[in-house]
mmCIF file of C-alpha atoms in Angstrom:
data_model
loop_
_atom_site.group_PDB
_atom_site.id
_atom_site.type_symbol
_atom_site.label_atom_id
_atom_site.label_comp_id
_atom_site.label_asym_id
_atom_site.label_seq_id
_atom_site.Cartn_x
_atom_site.Cartn_y
_atom_site.Cartn_z
ATOM 1 C CA GLU T 1 -7.317 -7.796 -22.540
ATOM 2 C CA ASP T 2 -6.805 -6.480 -19.026
ATOM 3 C CA GLN T 3 -3.421 -7.625 -17.776
ATOM 4 C CA VAL T 4 -0.928 -7.157 -14.987
ATOM 5 C CA THR T 5 2.662 -8.241 -15.614
ATOM 6 C CA GLN T 6 5.429 -8.233 -13.047
ATOM 7 C CA SER T 7 9.154 -8.447 -13.671
ATOM 8 C CA PRO T 8 11.504 -9.949 -12.918
ATOM 9 C CA GLU T 9 9.959 -13.258 -11.819
ATOM 10 C CA ALA T 10 12.756 -13.684 -9.283
ATOM 11 C CA LEU T 11 15.412 -11.355 -7.938
ATOM 12 C CA ARG T 12 18.411 -12.185 -5.795
ATOM 13 C CA LEU T 13 20.153 -9.327 -4.003
ATOM 14 C CA GLN T 14 22.962 -8.963 -1.544
ATOM 15 C CA GLU T 15 22.091 -7.198 1.665
ATOM 16 C CA GLY T 16 22.361 -3.454 1.040
ATOM 17 C CA GLU T 17 22.075 -3.792 -2.758
ATOM 18 C CA SER T 18 19.208 -1.537 -3.857
ATOM 19 C CA SER T 19 16.957 -2.481 -6.772
ATOM 20 C CA SER T 20 13.483 -2.073 -8.284
ATOM 21 C CA LEU T 21 10.571 -4.357 -9.098
ATOM 22 C CA ASN T 22 8.309 -3.540 -12.027
ATOM 23 C CA CYS T 23 4.551 -3.912 -12.494
ATOM 24 C CA SER T 24 3.084 -2.998 -15.878
ATOM 25 C CA TYR T 25 -0.648 -2.943 -16.472
ATOM 26 C CA THR T 26 -3.060 -2.630 -19.361
ATOM 27 C CA VAL T 27 -6.503 -1.939 -17.931
ATOM 28 C CA SER T 28 -9.234 0.580 -18.626
ATOM 29 C CA GLY T 29 -10.364 2.855 -15.853
ATOM 30 C CA LEU T 30 -7.737 2.157 -13.217
ATOM 31 C CA ARG T 31 -9.166 2.713 -9.735
ATOM 32 C CA GLY T 32 -6.121 1.729 -7.752
ATOM 33 C CA LEU T 33 -2.826 -0.126 -7.914
ATOM 34 C CA PHE T 34 -1.815 -2.103 -4.846
ATOM 35 C CA TRP T 35 1.428 -3.601 -3.643
ATOM 36 C CA TYR T 36 1.356 -6.562 -1.281
ATOM 37 C CA ARG T 37 4.039 -8.664 0.336
ATOM 38 C CA GLN T 38 3.403 -12.387 0.754
ATOM 39 C CA ASP T 39 5.426 -14.770 2.887
ATOM 40 C CA PRO T 40 5.165 -18.543 2.264
ATOM 41 C CA GLY T 41 1.899 -20.005 3.543
ATOM 42 C CA LYS T 42 0.534 -16.615 4.587
ATOM 43 C CA GLY T 43 -1.905 -14.104 3.197
ATOM 44 C CA PRO T 44 -0.838 -11.030 1.245
ATOM 45 C CA GLU T 45 0.179 -8.182 3.540
ATOM 46 C CA PHE T 46 -0.877 -4.735 2.378
ATOM 47 C CA LEU T 47 1.943 -2.299 1.596
ATOM 48 C CA PHE T 48 0.716 0.572 -0.597
ATOM 49 C CA THR T 49 -2.156 1.881 -2.688
ATOM 50 C CA LEU T 50 -1.486 4.274 -5.579
ATOM 51 C CA TYR T 51 -4.309 6.010 -7.420
ATOM 52 C CA SER T 52 -2.907 8.390 -10.011
ATOM 53 C CA ALA T 53 0.157 8.850 -12.192
ATOM 54 C CA GLY T 54 2.938 10.681 -10.416
ATOM 55 C CA GLU T 55 1.941 9.463 -6.983
ATOM 56 C CA GLU T 56 4.646 8.105 -4.668
ATOM 57 C CA LYS T 57 4.460 6.407 -1.282
ATOM 58 C CA GLU T 58 7.174 5.304 1.114
ATOM 59 C CA LYS T 59 7.435 2.928 4.014
ATOM 60 C CA GLU T 60 10.773 2.151 5.630
ATOM 61 C CA ARG T 61 13.042 0.760 2.873
ATOM 62 C CA LEU T 62 10.239 0.599 0.285
ATOM 63 C CA LYS T 63 9.049 3.273 -2.123
ATOM 64 C CA ALA T 64 6.282 2.796 -4.671
ATOM 65 C CA THR T 65 5.746 4.988 -7.726
ATOM 66 C CA LEU T 66 3.070 5.033 -10.423
ATOM 67 C CA THR T 67 2.956 6.123 -14.052
ATOM 68 C CA LYS T 68 0.154 5.714 -16.578
ATOM 69 C CA LYS T 69 1.436 2.303 -17.634
ATOM 70 C CA GLU T 70 3.494 0.899 -14.780
ATOM 71 C CA SER T 71 4.483 0.987 -11.160
ATOM 72 C CA PHE T 72 7.845 0.469 -9.532
ATOM 73 C CA LEU T 73 8.625 -0.805 -6.063
ATOM 74 C CA HIS T 74 12.049 0.486 -5.103
ATOM 75 C CA ILE T 75 13.891 -1.318 -2.329
ATOM 76 C CA THR T 76 16.698 0.647 -0.743
ATOM 77 C CA ALA T 77 19.453 -1.165 1.161
ATOM 78 C CA PRO T 78 17.410 -4.360 1.576
ATOM 79 C CA LYS T 79 17.828 -6.717 4.509
ATOM 80 C CA PRO T 80 17.329 -10.502 4.587
ATOM 81 C CA GLU T 81 13.951 -10.000 6.293
ATOM 82 C CA ASP T 82 12.728 -8.257 3.131
ATOM 83 C CA SER T 83 12.831 -11.620 1.373
ATOM 84 C CA ALA T 84 9.286 -12.456 0.232
ATOM 85 C CA THR T 85 7.060 -12.519 -2.826
ATOM 86 C CA TYR T 86 5.898 -9.044 -3.818
ATOM 87 C CA LEU T 87 2.531 -8.923 -5.526
ATOM 88 C CA CYS T 88 1.113 -6.110 -7.608
ATOM 89 C CA ALA T 89 -2.656 -5.899 -8.093
ATOM 90 C CA VAL T 90 -5.041 -3.500 -9.798
ATOM 91 C CA SER T 91 -8.711 -2.679 -9.477
ATOM 92 C CA PHE T 92 -10.477 -1.117 -12.408
ATOM 93 C CA GLY T 93 -13.867 -0.287 -13.830
ATOM 94 C CA THR T 94 -16.744 -0.550 -11.373
ATOM 95 C CA SER T 95 -15.195 -3.225 -9.154
ATOM 96 C CA TYR T 96 -12.960 -1.754 -6.488
ATOM 97 C CA GLY T 97 -12.258 -4.910 -4.521
ATOM 98 C CA LYS T 98 -12.070 -7.320 -7.441
ATOM 99 C CA LEU T 99 -8.306 -7.280 -7.729
ATOM 100 C CA THR T 100 -6.370 -8.611 -10.677
ATOM 101 C CA PHE T 101 -2.968 -9.760 -9.503
ATOM 102 C CA GLY T 102 0.328 -10.101 -11.291
ATOM 103 C CA GLN T 103 2.329 -13.293 -10.943
ATOM 104 C CA GLY T 104 4.599 -11.740 -8.339
ATOM 105 C CA THR T 105 8.330 -11.226 -7.933
ATOM 106 C CA ILE T 106 10.162 -13.567 -5.584
ATOM 107 C CA LEU T 107 12.788 -11.485 -3.791
ATOM 108 C CA THR T 108 15.673 -13.142 -1.963
ATOM 109 C CA VAL T 109 18.114 -10.988 -0.012
ATOM 110 C CA HIS T 110 21.332 -12.715 1.023
ATOM 111 C CA PRO T 111 23.276 -11.553 4.089
ATOM 112 C CA ALA F 1 -4.276 -4.578 15.543
ATOM 113 C CA ALA F 2 -7.015 -7.093 14.819
ATOM 114 C CA GLY F 3 -6.692 -8.908 11.526
ATOM 115 C CA VAL F 4 -8.888 -11.045 9.304
ATOM 116 C CA ILE F 5 -9.437 -14.427 10.920
ATOM 117 C CA GLN F 6 -9.973 -17.534 8.846
ATOM 118 C CA SER F 7 -10.826 -21.026 9.972
ATOM 119 C CA PRO F 8 -9.831 -23.718 9.717
ATOM 120 C CA ARG F 9 -6.190 -23.140 8.769
ATOM 121 C CA HIS F 10 -5.917 -26.538 7.148
ATOM 122 C CA LEU F 11 -8.597 -28.843 5.784
ATOM 123 C CA ILE F 12 -8.301 -32.235 4.156
ATOM 124 C CA LYS F 13 -11.277 -33.644 2.283
ATOM 125 C CA GLU F 14 -11.934 -36.442 -0.140
ATOM 126 C CA LYS F 15 -13.349 -36.053 -3.641
ATOM 127 C CA ARG F 16 -17.086 -35.407 -3.747
ATOM 128 C CA GLU F 17 -17.175 -34.263 -0.117
ATOM 129 C CA THR F 18 -18.260 -30.813 1.037
ATOM 130 C CA ALA F 19 -16.283 -28.148 2.886
ATOM 131 C CA THR F 20 -17.143 -24.929 4.690
ATOM 132 C CA LEU F 21 -14.589 -22.174 5.162
ATOM 133 C CA LYS F 22 -15.173 -19.316 7.584
ATOM 134 C CA CYS F 23 -13.967 -15.738 7.573
ATOM 135 C CA TYR F 24 -14.204 -13.114 10.314
ATOM 136 C CA PRO F 25 -13.399 -9.631 8.971
ATOM 137 C CA ILE F 26 -11.565 -6.859 10.740
ATOM 138 C CA PRO F 27 -13.950 -5.096 13.174
ATOM 139 C CA ARG F 28 -16.019 -2.378 11.456
ATOM 140 C CA HIS F 29 -15.235 -3.769 8.019
ATOM 141 C CA ASP F 30 -18.450 -4.435 6.128
ATOM 142 C CA THR F 31 -17.107 -6.007 2.941
ATOM 143 C CA VAL F 32 -15.540 -9.419 2.487
ATOM 144 C CA TYR F 33 -13.853 -10.932 -0.535
ATOM 145 C CA TRP F 34 -12.892 -14.527 -1.294
ATOM 146 C CA TYR F 35 -9.831 -15.427 -3.361
ATOM 147 C CA GLN F 36 -8.381 -18.749 -4.467
ATOM 148 C CA GLN F 37 -4.624 -19.230 -4.884
ATOM 149 C CA GLY F 38 -3.407 -22.398 -6.542
ATOM 150 C CA PRO F 39 0.184 -23.655 -6.119
ATOM 151 C CA GLY F 40 2.576 -21.145 -7.665
ATOM 152 C CA GLN F 41 -0.336 -19.026 -8.895
ATOM 153 C CA ASP F 42 -1.503 -15.513 -8.126
ATOM 154 C CA PRO F 43 -4.748 -15.088 -6.158
ATOM 155 C CA GLN F 44 -7.929 -15.282 -8.252
ATOM 156 C CA PHE F 45 -11.073 -13.412 -7.209
ATOM 157 C CA LEU F 46 -14.089 -15.601 -6.442
ATOM 158 C CA ILE F 47 -16.850 -13.496 -4.905
ATOM 159 C CA SER F 48 -17.497 -10.523 -2.624
ATOM 160 C CA PHE F 49 -20.203 -9.304 -0.259
ATOM 161 C CA TYR F 50 -21.035 -5.787 0.914
ATOM 162 C CA GLU F 51 -23.511 -5.304 3.741
ATOM 163 C CA LYS F 52 -24.587 -8.951 3.452
ATOM 164 C CA MET F 53 -25.426 -8.694 -0.252
ATOM 165 C CA GLN F 54 -23.350 -10.200 -3.043
ATOM 166 C CA SER F 55 -21.507 -7.285 -4.623
ATOM 167 C CA ASP F 56 -19.389 -8.945 -7.284
ATOM 168 C CA LYS F 57 -18.698 -12.339 -8.739
ATOM 169 C CA GLY F 58 -15.599 -13.726 -10.357
ATOM 170 C CA SER F 59 -14.516 -17.171 -11.465
ATOM 171 C CA ILE F 60 -16.433 -19.066 -8.795
ATOM 172 C CA PRO F 61 -17.649 -22.551 -9.778
ATOM 173 C CA ASP F 62 -21.365 -23.278 -9.511
ATOM 174 C CA ARG F 63 -20.464 -25.925 -6.913
ATOM 175 C CA PHE F 64 -19.388 -23.132 -4.563
ATOM 176 C CA SER F 65 -21.650 -20.734 -2.723
ATOM 177 C CA ALA F 66 -21.026 -18.077 -0.131
ATOM 178 C CA GLN F 67 -22.880 -15.721 2.131
ATOM 179 C CA GLN F 68 -22.270 -12.943 4.615
ATOM 180 C CA PHE F 69 -24.093 -12.965 7.920
ATOM 181 C CA SER F 70 -25.516 -10.209 10.112
ATOM 182 C CA ASP F 71 -22.285 -10.045 12.145
ATOM 183 C CA TYR F 72 -20.404 -9.586 8.829
ATOM 184 C CA HIS F 73 -18.605 -12.890 8.986
ATOM 185 C CA SER F 74 -18.708 -14.922 5.787
ATOM 186 C CA GLU F 75 -18.728 -18.591 4.876
ATOM 187 C CA LEU F 76 -17.651 -20.231 1.630
ATOM 188 C CA ASN F 77 -19.421 -23.525 1.010
ATOM 189 C CA MET F 78 -17.858 -25.949 -1.431
ATOM 190 C CA SER F 79 -19.629 -29.091 -2.616
ATOM 191 C CA SER F 80 -18.706 -32.051 -4.817
ATOM 192 C CA LEU F 81 -15.051 -31.304 -4.221
ATOM 193 C CA GLU F 82 -12.591 -32.057 -6.992
ATOM 194 C CA LEU F 83 -8.831 -32.576 -6.884
ATOM 195 C CA GLY F 84 -8.416 -29.244 -8.677
ATOM 196 C CA ASP F 85 -10.055 -27.423 -5.784
ATOM 197 C CA SER F 86 -6.920 -27.975 -3.716
ATOM 198 C CA ALA F 87 -5.599 -24.478 -3.063
ATOM 199 C CA LEU F 88 -5.175 -21.716 -0.531
ATOM 200 C CA TYR F 89 -8.412 -19.839 0.006
ATOM 201 C CA PHE F 90 -8.030 -16.290 1.237
ATOM 202 C CA CYS F 91 -10.592 -13.988 2.673
ATOM 203 C CA ALA F 92 -10.042 -10.235 2.665
ATOM 204 C CA SER F 93 -12.023 -7.416 4.187
ATOM 205 C CA SER F 94 -12.369 -3.688 3.716
ATOM 206 C CA SER F 95 -14.632 -0.897 4.838
ATOM 207 C CA ARG F 96 -17.377 0.616 2.655
ATOM 208 C CA GLY F 97 -16.449 -1.680 -0.214
ATOM 209 C CA GLY F 98 -16.962 -0.140 -3.623
ATOM 210 C CA GLN F 99 -17.585 3.282 -2.182
ATOM 211 C CA SER F 100 -14.171 4.159 -0.901
ATOM 212 C CA ASN F 101 -10.552 3.396 -1.552
ATOM 213 C CA SER F 102 -10.082 1.389 1.616
ATOM 214 C CA PRO F 103 -7.438 -1.260 0.902
ATOM 215 C CA LEU F 104 -8.155 -4.967 1.186
ATOM 216 C CA HIS F 105 -6.622 -6.728 4.164
ATOM 217 C CA PHE F 106 -6.118 -10.456 3.793
ATOM 218 C CA GLY F 107 -6.288 -13.283 6.283
ATOM 219 C CA ASN F 108 -3.708 -16.071 6.380
ATOM 220 C CA GLY F 109 -5.938 -18.382 4.412
ATOM 221 C CA THR F 110 -7.314 -21.897 4.612
ATOM 222 C CA ARG F 111 -5.247 -24.550 2.891
ATOM 223 C CA LEU F 112 -7.671 -27.058 1.366
ATOM 224 C CA THR F 113 -6.335 -30.396 0.213
ATOM 225 C CA VAL F 114 -8.659 -32.699 -1.719
ATOM 226 C CA THR F 115 -7.527 -36.320 -1.946
#
C-alpha cells in the first residue's frame, strides 16, 4: 500500500536548537516529494520539491534531502516564527498533482 | 505575488443544503486541484482539472461535482450536505498540470461547517 509517514508527530525546540523532521514513503514510481508548511487555518505553503535520491534544496534555515526511502527536513537554528505544521507529500505513478500527504509534524519553537 | 484565491472563506450550511465553493488560480496556471482537510487530518485529494477537462479523481463523493471554466477558475458544488462534510476545502493550482513538475500552490481554503 502506498504510504507516507512523518515523524515525530510533534517536536518542541528551544530557539537555536537544530533538529530534523523525517518523512518516509513507500510508493511505486515516485514523481516528486514535496514539503509544505501550514499555519493554523491557512493553506499549505510550498517549500521544496525533490525529485531524485541524493537531491538537496535549501531555503533560509531549512534544508531538505531525499533518499530512495525517505526525506529529511533539517531546521538549523530555528526561530519562534518557524513554528508551524510541516507536511510532506508525494506524487507518484501517472498523477503528478494528486498528492498523498503525511500526517504532518507540529513544530513548536520556544524563545 | 498573486496567490490562489478562494471564496467564501467561511460557510455555514444546514444538513441537506447545497454549497458552492469558488477557486481562482494563480494567473497563467491552467490546472486546479481540490482537497478536503478534516479536523486534525492531512489534506485528501478530491478532483483536478487541466485545461477545463477533469484530469484526475480521488475520494470525491457522488454528491459533489466540480468544473473548470474558460477563465480557469473552478467551482466545487456540494449537495445534500452531511455533518461529515464539515472541513477545510483547499484549492491548489499549477501550470501545465501532469506535463511538468510545477509545484502546487494552495489557497487559504474555505471552512465549511454543516449544522
